Short mmCIF file of C-alpha atoms and ligand atoms in Angstrom, two decimals:
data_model
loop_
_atom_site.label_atom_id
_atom_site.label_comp_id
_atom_site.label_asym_id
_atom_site.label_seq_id
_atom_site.Cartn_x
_atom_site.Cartn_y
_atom_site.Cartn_z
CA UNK F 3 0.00 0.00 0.00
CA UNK F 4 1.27 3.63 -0.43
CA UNK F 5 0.36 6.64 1.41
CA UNK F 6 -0.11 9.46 -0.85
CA UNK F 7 1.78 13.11 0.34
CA UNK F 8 -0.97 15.08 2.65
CA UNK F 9 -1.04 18.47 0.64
CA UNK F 10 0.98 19.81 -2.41
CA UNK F 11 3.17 17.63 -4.19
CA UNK F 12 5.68 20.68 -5.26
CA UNK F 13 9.22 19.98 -4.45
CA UNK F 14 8.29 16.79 -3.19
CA UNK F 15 10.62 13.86 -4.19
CA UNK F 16 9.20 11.41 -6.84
CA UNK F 17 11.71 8.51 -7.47
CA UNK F 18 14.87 7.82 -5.45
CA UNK F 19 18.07 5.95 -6.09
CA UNK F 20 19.60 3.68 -2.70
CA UNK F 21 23.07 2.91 -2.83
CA UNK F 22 23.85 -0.42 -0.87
CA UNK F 23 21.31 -3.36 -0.30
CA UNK F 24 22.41 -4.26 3.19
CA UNK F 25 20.23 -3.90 5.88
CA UNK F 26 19.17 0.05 5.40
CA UNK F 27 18.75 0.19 1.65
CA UNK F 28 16.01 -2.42 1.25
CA UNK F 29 14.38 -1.45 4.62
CA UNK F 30 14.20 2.43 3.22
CA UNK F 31 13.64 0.99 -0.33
CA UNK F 32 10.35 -0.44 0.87
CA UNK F 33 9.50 2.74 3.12
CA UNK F 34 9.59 4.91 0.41
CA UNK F 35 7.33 2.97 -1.64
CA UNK F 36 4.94 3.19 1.04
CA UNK F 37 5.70 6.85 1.36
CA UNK F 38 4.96 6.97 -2.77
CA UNK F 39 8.39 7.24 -3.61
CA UNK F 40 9.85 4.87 -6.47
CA UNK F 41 13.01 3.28 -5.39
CA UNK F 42 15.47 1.49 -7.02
CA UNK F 43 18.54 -0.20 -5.32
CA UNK F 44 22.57 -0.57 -6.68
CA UNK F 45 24.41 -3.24 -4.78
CA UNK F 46 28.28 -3.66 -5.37
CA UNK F 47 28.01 -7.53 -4.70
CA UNK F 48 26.68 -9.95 -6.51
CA UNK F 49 23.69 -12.19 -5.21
CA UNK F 50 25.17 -15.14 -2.89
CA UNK F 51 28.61 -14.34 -3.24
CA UNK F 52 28.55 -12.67 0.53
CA UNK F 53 29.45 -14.46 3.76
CA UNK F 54 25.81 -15.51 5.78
CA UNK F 55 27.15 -13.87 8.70
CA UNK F 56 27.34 -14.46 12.42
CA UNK F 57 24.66 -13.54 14.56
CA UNK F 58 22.61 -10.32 14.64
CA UNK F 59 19.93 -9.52 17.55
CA UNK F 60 17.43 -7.42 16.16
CA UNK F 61 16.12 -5.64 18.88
CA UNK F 62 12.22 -5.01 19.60
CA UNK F 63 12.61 -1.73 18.41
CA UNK F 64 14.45 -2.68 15.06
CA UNK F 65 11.58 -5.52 14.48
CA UNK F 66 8.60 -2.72 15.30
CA UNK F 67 10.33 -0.64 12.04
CA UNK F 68 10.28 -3.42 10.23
CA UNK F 69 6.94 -4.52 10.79
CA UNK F 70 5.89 -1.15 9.93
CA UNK F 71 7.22 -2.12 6.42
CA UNK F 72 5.58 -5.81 6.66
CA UNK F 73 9.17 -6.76 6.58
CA UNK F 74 9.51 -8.57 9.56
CA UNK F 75 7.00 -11.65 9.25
CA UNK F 76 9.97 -14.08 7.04
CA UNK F 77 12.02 -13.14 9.61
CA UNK F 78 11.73 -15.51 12.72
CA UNK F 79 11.56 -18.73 10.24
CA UNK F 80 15.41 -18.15 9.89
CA UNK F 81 16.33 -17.21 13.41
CA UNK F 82 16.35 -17.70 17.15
CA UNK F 83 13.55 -16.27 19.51
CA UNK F 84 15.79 -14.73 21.81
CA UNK F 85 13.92 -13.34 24.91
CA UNK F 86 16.76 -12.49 27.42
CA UNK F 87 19.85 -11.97 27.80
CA UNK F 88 21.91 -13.27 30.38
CA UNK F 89 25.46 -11.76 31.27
CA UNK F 90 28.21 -13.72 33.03
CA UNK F 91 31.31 -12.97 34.32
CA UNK F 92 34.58 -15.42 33.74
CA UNK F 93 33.83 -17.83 36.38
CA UNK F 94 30.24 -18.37 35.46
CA UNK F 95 28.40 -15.89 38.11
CA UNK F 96 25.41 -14.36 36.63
CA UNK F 97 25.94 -10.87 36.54
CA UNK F 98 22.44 -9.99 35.40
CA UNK F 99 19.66 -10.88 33.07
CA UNK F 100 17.93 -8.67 30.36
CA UNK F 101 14.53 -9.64 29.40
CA UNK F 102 12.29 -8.29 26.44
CA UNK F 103 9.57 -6.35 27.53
CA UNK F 104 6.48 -8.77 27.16
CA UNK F 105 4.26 -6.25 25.29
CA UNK F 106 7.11 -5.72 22.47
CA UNK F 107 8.01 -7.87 19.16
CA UNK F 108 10.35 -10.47 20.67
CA UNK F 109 13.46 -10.13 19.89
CA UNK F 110 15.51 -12.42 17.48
CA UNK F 111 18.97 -13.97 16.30
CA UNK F 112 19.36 -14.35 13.16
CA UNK F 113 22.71 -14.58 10.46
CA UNK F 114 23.55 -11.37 9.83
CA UNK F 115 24.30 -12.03 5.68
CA UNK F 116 21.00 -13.36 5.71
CA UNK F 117 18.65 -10.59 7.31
CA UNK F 118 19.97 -8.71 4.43
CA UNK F 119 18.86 -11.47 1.69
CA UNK F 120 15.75 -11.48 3.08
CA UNK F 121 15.13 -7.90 3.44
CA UNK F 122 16.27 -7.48 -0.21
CA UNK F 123 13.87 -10.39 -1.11
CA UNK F 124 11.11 -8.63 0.85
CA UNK F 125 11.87 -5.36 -1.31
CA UNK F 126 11.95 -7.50 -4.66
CA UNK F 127 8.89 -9.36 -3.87
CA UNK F 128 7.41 -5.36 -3.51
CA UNK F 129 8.64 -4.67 -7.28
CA UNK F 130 11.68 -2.49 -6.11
CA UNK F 131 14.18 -3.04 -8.38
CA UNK F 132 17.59 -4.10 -7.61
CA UNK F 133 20.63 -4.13 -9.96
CA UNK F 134 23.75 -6.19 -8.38
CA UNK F 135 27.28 -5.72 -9.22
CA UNK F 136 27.35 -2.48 -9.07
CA UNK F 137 29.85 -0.15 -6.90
CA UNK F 138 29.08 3.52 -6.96
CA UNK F 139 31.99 6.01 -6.73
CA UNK F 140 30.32 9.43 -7.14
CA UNK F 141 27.35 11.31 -7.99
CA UNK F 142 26.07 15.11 -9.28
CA UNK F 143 23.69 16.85 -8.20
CA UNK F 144 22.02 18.49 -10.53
CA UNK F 145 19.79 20.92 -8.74
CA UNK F 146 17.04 19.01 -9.57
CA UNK F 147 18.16 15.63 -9.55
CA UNK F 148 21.12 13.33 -9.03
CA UNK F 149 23.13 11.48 -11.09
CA UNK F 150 25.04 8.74 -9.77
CA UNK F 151 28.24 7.19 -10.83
CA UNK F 152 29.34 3.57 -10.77
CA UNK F 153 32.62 1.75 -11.73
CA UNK F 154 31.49 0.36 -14.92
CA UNK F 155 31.06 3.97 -16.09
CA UNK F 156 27.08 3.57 -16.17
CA UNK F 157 24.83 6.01 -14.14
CA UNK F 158 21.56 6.68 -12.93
CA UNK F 159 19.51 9.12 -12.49
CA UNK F 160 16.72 10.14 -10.03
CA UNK F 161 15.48 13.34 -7.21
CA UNK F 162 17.69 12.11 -4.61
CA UNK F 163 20.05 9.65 -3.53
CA UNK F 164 20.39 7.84 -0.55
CA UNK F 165 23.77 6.42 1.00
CA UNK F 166 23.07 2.98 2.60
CA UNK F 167 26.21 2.15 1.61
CA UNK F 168 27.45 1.12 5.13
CA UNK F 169 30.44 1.96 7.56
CA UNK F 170 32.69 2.78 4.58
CA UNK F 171 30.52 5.30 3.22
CA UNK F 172 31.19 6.84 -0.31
CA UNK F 173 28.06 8.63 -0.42
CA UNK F 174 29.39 9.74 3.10
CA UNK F 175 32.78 11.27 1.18
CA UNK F 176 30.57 13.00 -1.02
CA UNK F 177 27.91 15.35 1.59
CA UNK F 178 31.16 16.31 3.41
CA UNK F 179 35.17 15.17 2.03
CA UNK F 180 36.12 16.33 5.87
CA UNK F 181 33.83 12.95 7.39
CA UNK F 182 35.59 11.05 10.03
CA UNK F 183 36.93 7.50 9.48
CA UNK F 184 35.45 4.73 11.57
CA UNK F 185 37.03 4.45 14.75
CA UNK F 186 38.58 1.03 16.41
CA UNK F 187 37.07 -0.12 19.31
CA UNK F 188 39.94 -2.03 20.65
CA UNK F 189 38.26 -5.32 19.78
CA UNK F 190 38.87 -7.65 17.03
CA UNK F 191 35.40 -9.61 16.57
CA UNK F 192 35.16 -13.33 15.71
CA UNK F 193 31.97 -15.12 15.50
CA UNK F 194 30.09 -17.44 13.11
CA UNK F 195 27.85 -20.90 13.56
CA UNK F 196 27.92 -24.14 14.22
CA UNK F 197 25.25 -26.66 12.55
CA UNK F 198 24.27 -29.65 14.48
CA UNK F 199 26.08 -30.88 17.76
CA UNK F 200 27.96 -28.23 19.01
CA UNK F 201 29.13 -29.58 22.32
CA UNK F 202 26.25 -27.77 23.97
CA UNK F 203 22.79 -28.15 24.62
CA UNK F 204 19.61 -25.20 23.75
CA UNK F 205 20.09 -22.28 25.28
CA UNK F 206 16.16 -21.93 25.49
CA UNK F 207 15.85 -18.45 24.28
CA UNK F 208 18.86 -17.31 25.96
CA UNK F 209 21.78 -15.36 24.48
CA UNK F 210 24.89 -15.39 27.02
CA UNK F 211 26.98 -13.06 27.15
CA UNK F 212 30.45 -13.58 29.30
CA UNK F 213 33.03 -10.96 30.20
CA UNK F 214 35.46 -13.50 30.43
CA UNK F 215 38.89 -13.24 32.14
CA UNK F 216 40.53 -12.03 28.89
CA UNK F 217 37.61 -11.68 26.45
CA UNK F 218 34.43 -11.67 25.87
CA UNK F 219 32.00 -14.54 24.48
CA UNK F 220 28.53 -14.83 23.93
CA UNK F 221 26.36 -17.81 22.43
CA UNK F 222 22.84 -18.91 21.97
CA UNK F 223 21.41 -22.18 20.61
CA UNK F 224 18.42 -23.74 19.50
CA UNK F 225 19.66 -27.33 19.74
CA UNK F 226 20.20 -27.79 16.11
CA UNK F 227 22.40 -24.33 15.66
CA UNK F 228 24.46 -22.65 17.90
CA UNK F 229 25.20 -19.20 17.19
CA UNK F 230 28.37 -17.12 18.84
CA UNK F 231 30.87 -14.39 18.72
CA UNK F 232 33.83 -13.67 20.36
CA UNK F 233 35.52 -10.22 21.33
CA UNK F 234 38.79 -10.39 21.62
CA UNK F 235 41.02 -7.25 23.28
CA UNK F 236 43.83 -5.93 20.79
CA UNK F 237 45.03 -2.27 22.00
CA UNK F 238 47.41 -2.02 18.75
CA UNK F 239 45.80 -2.83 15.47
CA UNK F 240 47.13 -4.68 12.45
CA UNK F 241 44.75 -4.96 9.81
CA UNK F 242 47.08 -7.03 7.14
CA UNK F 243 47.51 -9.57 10.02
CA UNK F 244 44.36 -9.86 11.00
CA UNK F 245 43.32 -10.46 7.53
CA UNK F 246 45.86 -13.36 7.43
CA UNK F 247 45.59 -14.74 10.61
CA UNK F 248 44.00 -18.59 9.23
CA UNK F 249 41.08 -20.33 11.07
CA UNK F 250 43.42 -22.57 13.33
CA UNK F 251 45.14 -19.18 14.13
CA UNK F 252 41.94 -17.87 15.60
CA UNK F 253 40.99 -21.08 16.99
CA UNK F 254 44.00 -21.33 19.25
CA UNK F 255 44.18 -17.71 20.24
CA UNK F 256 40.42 -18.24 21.18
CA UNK F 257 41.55 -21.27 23.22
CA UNK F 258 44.26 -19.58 24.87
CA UNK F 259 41.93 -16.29 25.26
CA UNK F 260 39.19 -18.40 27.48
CA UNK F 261 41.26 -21.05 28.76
CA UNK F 262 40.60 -19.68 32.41
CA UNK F 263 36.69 -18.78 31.74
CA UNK F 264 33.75 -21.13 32.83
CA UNK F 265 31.20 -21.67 30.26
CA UNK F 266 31.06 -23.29 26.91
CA UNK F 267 33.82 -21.50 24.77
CA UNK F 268 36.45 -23.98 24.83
CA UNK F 269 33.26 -26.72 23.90
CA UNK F 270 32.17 -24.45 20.68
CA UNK F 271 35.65 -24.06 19.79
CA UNK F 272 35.95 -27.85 19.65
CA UNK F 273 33.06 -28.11 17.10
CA UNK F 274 33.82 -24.96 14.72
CA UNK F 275 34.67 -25.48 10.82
CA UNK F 276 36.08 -23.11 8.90
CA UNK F 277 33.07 -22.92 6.59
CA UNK F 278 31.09 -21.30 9.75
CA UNK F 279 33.77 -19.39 10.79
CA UNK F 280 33.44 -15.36 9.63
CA UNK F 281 36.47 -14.01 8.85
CA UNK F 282 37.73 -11.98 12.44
CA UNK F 283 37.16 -7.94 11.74
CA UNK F 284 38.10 -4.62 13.78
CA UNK F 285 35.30 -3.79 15.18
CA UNK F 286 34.50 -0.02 14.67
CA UNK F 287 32.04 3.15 15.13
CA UNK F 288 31.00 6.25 14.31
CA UNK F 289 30.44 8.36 17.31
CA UNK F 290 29.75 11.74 15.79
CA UNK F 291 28.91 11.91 11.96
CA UNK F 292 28.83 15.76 11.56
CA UNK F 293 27.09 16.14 8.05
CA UNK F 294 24.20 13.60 7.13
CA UNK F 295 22.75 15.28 3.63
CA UNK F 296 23.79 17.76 1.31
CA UNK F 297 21.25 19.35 -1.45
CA UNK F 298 19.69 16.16 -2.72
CA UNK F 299 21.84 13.46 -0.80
CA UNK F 300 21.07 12.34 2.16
CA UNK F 301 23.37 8.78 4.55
CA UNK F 302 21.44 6.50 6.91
CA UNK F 303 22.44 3.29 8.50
CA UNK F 304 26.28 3.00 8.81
CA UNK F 305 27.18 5.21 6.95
CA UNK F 306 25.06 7.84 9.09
CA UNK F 307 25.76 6.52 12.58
CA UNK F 308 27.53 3.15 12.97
CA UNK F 309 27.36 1.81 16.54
CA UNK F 310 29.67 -1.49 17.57
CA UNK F 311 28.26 -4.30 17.73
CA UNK F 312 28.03 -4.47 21.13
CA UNK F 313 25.17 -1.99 21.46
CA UNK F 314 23.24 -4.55 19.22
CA UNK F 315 21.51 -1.90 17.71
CA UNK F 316 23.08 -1.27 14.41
CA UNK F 317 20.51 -3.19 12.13
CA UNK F 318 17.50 -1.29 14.54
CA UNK F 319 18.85 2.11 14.19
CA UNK F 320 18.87 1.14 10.33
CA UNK F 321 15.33 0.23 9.67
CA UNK F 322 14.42 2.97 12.35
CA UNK F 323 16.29 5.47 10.17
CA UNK F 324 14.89 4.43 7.19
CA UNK F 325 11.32 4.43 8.40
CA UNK F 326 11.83 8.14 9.64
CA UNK F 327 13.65 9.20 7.00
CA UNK F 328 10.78 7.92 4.15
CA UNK F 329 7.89 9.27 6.31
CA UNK F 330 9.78 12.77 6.45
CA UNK F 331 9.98 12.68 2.40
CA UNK F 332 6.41 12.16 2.06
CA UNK F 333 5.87 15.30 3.68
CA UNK F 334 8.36 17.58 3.05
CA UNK F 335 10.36 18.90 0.23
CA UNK F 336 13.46 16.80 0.43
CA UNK F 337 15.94 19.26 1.90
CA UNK F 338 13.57 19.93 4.43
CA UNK F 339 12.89 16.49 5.10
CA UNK F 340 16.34 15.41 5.69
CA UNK F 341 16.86 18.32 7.99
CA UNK F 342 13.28 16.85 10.02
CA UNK F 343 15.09 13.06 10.14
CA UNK F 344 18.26 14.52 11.40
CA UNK F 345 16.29 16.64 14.15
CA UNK F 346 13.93 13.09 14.96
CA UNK F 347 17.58 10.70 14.97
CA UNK F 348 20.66 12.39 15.54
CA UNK F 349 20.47 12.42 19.22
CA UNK F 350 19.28 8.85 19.82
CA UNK F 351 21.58 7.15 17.38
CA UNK F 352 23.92 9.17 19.25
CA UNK F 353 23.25 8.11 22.90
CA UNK F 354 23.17 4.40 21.41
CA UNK F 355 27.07 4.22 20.08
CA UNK F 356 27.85 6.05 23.36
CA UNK F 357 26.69 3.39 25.93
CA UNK F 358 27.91 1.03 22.87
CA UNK F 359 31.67 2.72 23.32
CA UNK F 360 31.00 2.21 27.51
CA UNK F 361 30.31 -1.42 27.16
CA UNK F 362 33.64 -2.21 25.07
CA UNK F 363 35.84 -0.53 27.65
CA UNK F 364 34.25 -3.25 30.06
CA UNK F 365 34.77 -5.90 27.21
CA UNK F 366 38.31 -4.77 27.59
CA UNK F 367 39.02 -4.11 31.05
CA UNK F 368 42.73 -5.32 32.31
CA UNK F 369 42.07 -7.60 35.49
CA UNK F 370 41.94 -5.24 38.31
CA UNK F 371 39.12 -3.15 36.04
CA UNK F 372 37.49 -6.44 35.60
CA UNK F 373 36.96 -7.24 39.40
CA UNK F 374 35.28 -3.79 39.64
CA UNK F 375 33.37 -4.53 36.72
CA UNK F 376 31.99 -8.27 38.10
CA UNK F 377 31.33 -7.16 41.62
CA UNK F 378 29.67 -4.14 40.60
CA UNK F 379 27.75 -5.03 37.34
CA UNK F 380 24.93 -7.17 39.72
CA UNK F 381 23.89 -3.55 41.39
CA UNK F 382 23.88 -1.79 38.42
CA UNK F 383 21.95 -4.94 36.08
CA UNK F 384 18.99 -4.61 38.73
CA UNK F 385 18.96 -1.18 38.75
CA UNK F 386 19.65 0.27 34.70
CA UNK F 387 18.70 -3.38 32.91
CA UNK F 388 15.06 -3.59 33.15
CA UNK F 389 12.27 -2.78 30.78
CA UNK F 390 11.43 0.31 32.18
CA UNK F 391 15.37 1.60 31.77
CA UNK F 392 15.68 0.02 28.31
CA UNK F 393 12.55 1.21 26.98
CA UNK F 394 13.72 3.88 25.46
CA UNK F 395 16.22 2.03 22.72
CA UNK F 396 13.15 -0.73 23.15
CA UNK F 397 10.05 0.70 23.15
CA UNK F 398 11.02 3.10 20.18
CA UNK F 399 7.59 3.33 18.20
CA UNK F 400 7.35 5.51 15.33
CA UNK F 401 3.81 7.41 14.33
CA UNK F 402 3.79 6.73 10.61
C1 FAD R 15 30.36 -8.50 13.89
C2 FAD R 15 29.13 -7.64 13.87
C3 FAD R 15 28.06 -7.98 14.69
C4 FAD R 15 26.91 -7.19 14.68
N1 FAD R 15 25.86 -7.52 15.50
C5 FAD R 15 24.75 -6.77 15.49
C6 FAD R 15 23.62 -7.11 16.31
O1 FAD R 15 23.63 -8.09 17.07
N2 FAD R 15 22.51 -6.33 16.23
C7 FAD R 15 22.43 -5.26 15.39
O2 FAD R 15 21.39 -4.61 15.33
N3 FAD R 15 23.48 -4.90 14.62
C8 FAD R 15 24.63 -5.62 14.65
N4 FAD R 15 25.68 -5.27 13.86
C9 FAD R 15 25.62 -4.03 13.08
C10 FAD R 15 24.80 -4.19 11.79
O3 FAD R 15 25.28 -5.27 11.03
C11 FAD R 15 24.87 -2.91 11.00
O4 FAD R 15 24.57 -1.81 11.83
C12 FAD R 15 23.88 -2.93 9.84
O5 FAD R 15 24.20 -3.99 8.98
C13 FAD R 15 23.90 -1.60 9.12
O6 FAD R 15 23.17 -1.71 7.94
P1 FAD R 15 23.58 -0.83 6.67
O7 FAD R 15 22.64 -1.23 5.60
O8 FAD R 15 23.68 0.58 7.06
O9 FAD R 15 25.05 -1.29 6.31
P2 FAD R 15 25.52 -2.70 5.75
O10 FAD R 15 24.71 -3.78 6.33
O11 FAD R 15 26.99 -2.73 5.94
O12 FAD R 15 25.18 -2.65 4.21
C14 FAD R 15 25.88 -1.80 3.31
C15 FAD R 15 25.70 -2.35 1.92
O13 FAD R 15 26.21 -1.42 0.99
C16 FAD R 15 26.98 -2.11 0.02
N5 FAD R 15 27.97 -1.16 -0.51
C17 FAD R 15 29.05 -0.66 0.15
N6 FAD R 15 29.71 0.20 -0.64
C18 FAD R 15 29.02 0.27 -1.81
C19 FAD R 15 29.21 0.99 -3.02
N7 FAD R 15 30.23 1.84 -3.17
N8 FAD R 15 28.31 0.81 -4.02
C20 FAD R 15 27.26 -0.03 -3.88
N9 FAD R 15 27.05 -0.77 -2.75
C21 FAD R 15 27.90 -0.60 -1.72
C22 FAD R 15 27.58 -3.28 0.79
O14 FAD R 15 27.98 -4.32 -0.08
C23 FAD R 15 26.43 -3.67 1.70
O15 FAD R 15 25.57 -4.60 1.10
C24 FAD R 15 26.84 -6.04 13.84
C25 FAD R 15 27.92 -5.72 13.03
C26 FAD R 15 29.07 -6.50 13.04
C27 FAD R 15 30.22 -6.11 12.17
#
């Protein structure tokens, strides 16, 4: 169904083009349609040629967006109800649990390559149009209309353009050359999944998280697929040998990493293949994107306002962004409706990579940090962890 603008049409955007088909392009491909926009999305990959991904949470708020866009229903066929949370410190004490507010979507765990082949699917099966294989570089903007670039020297035109093109922006490069870089957390991230026996049993709905004596690990399983990541602490970053370091490499580092930890790391290590294994990557942010449009360009996602993964937000603040961003267009010329998102987001996506940036110093806290953090975290669980604290990242609605 679309939604029609409420009053004059004049300056009002007709047909956009989304650059990236990860998690924000096809979730604002689809809100613009509803928003009576005509979208079409340019992906540099080609279809199945990315990784499936380790696990993503989508949060209650992330899954409201979504539904908003009838995207969410394929969802939980290809992931794990995940209802709580429970953290843990090294020598198994439970430092708190998080549960999802009864009254909001439940939340879920789900490979993160494949939340984005199913959003695109969801936008395909919606006639948006999607042309793979191709990497966009630049773009002109015309006035009254942009014209965007890719590598194979073919463009395309439409009244605005929107960067979903993730972390590594170029759309980002292009509303302001000054943009930051992402910034390292400090933590190199592993994770990946293991099909059939893992060494452990179901979880039940459970997704445990353990600051562990020298990282940090967290797992959930169903019984027939066991999800997990690992955080590992690296103060001094080497990309080219992190890019090289092989499988057993990781394995062994892992093993050394949670040697001293109780819980099932050392188990899931046991049963991981290399074909379930996701290559290990910095993990970064984007604390303070200053510039988010320019004339007929406009970034959301990533490229906007990356949070670490730890906030487990990232794919939320997406669809949220996209949702916000689409219903602003239908009302508003576009310059003023990317200066109305950036008023409605900026501050939340903001306070979200902040507590983000808090929890990774505690993922990498030396040990006499770390015996603050586990006698302290109980107190402050009970106190900051419950629905009523969390609903405001939770409980996010947005009026359509
Ligand atoms: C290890 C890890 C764990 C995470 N866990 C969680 C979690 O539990 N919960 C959560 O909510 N979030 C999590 N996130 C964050 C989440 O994955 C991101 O926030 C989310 O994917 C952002 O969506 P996006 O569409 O903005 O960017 P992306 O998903 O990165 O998509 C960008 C897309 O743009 C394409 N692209 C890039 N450059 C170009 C170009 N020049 N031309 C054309 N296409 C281009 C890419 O190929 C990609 O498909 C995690 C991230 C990582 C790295």
């Amino acid at each position: 169904m679309t939604n029609g603008p409420i009053t004059s049409t004049a300056g009002r955007a007709r047909t956009a083009l989304i650059i990236g088909g990860g998690v924000a392009g096809p979730a604002a491909a689809l809100a613009l349609r509803k928003a009576g926009i005509e979208a079409r999305i340019f992906e540099t990959h080609r279809p199945g040629t990315g990784s499936k991904g380790g696990p993503l949470t989508l949060a209650s708020n992330g899954l409201s967006a979504l539904r908003l866009l009838d995207a969410d229903a394929g969802l939980a066929a290809e992931g794990i109800a995940t209802p709580r949370m429970v953290i843990q410190s090294g020598t198994g004490k439970v430092l708190g649990t998080v549960e999802t507010d009864p009254d909001l979507p439940m939340c879920l765990t789900l490979p993160r390559g494949r939340l984005a082949d199913l959003l695109r699917e969801r936008a395909a099966a919606e006639g948006v149009p999607i042309v793979y294989g191709k990497r966009f570089v630049d773009a002109v903007d015309t006035g009254h209309s942009v014209i965007a670039q890719f590598d194979d020297h073919t463009t395309a035109e439409a009244d605005l353009l929107i960067g979903c093109d993730g972390i590594r922006s170029v759309a980002r490069r292009l509303v302001d050359p000054a943009a930051p870089e992402p910034r390292y957390t400090g933590l190199i991230g592993l994770g990946g999944y293991i099909d059939g026996p893992s060494g452990v049993p179901s979880t039940g709905g459970s997704f445990h998280m353990i600051f562990g004596r020298r990282a940090f690990f967290g797992h959930l399983s169903d019984g027939e697929r066991t999800g997990w990541f690992a955080n590992l602490p690296y103060k001094h970053l080497d990309r080219d040998a992190v890019r090289e370091t092989s499988f057993e490499e990781w394995t062994r580092l892992m093993r050394a990493a949670f040697a001293d930890d109780a819980g099932p790391a050392l188990d899931l290590i046991d049963h991981m293949t290399p074909e379930g294994f996701i290559p290990a990557s910095p993990l970064e942010d984007l604390p303070h994107v200053p510039v988010w449009s320019k004339g007929r360009i406009a970034l959301i996602g990533d490229a906007a306002h990356a949070t670490s993964p730890s906030s487990g937000q990232g794919a939320s603040l997406a669809a949220e962004s996209a949702v916000v961003l689409a219903k602003h267009l239908r009302d508003l010329p576009v310059e003023r409706a990317f200066a109305a998102y950036e008023r409605e987001r900026r501050s939340r996506v903001e306070r979200v990579i902040a507590e983000a940036a808090r929890t990774n110093r505690s993922k990498a806290a030396g040990p006499v940090a770390a015996r603050f953090r586990d006698a302290l975290m109980p107190f402050f669980m009970a106190r900051f962890a419950t629905p009523e604290r969390a609903a405001w990242q939770h409980a996010y609605t947005i009026e359509w």
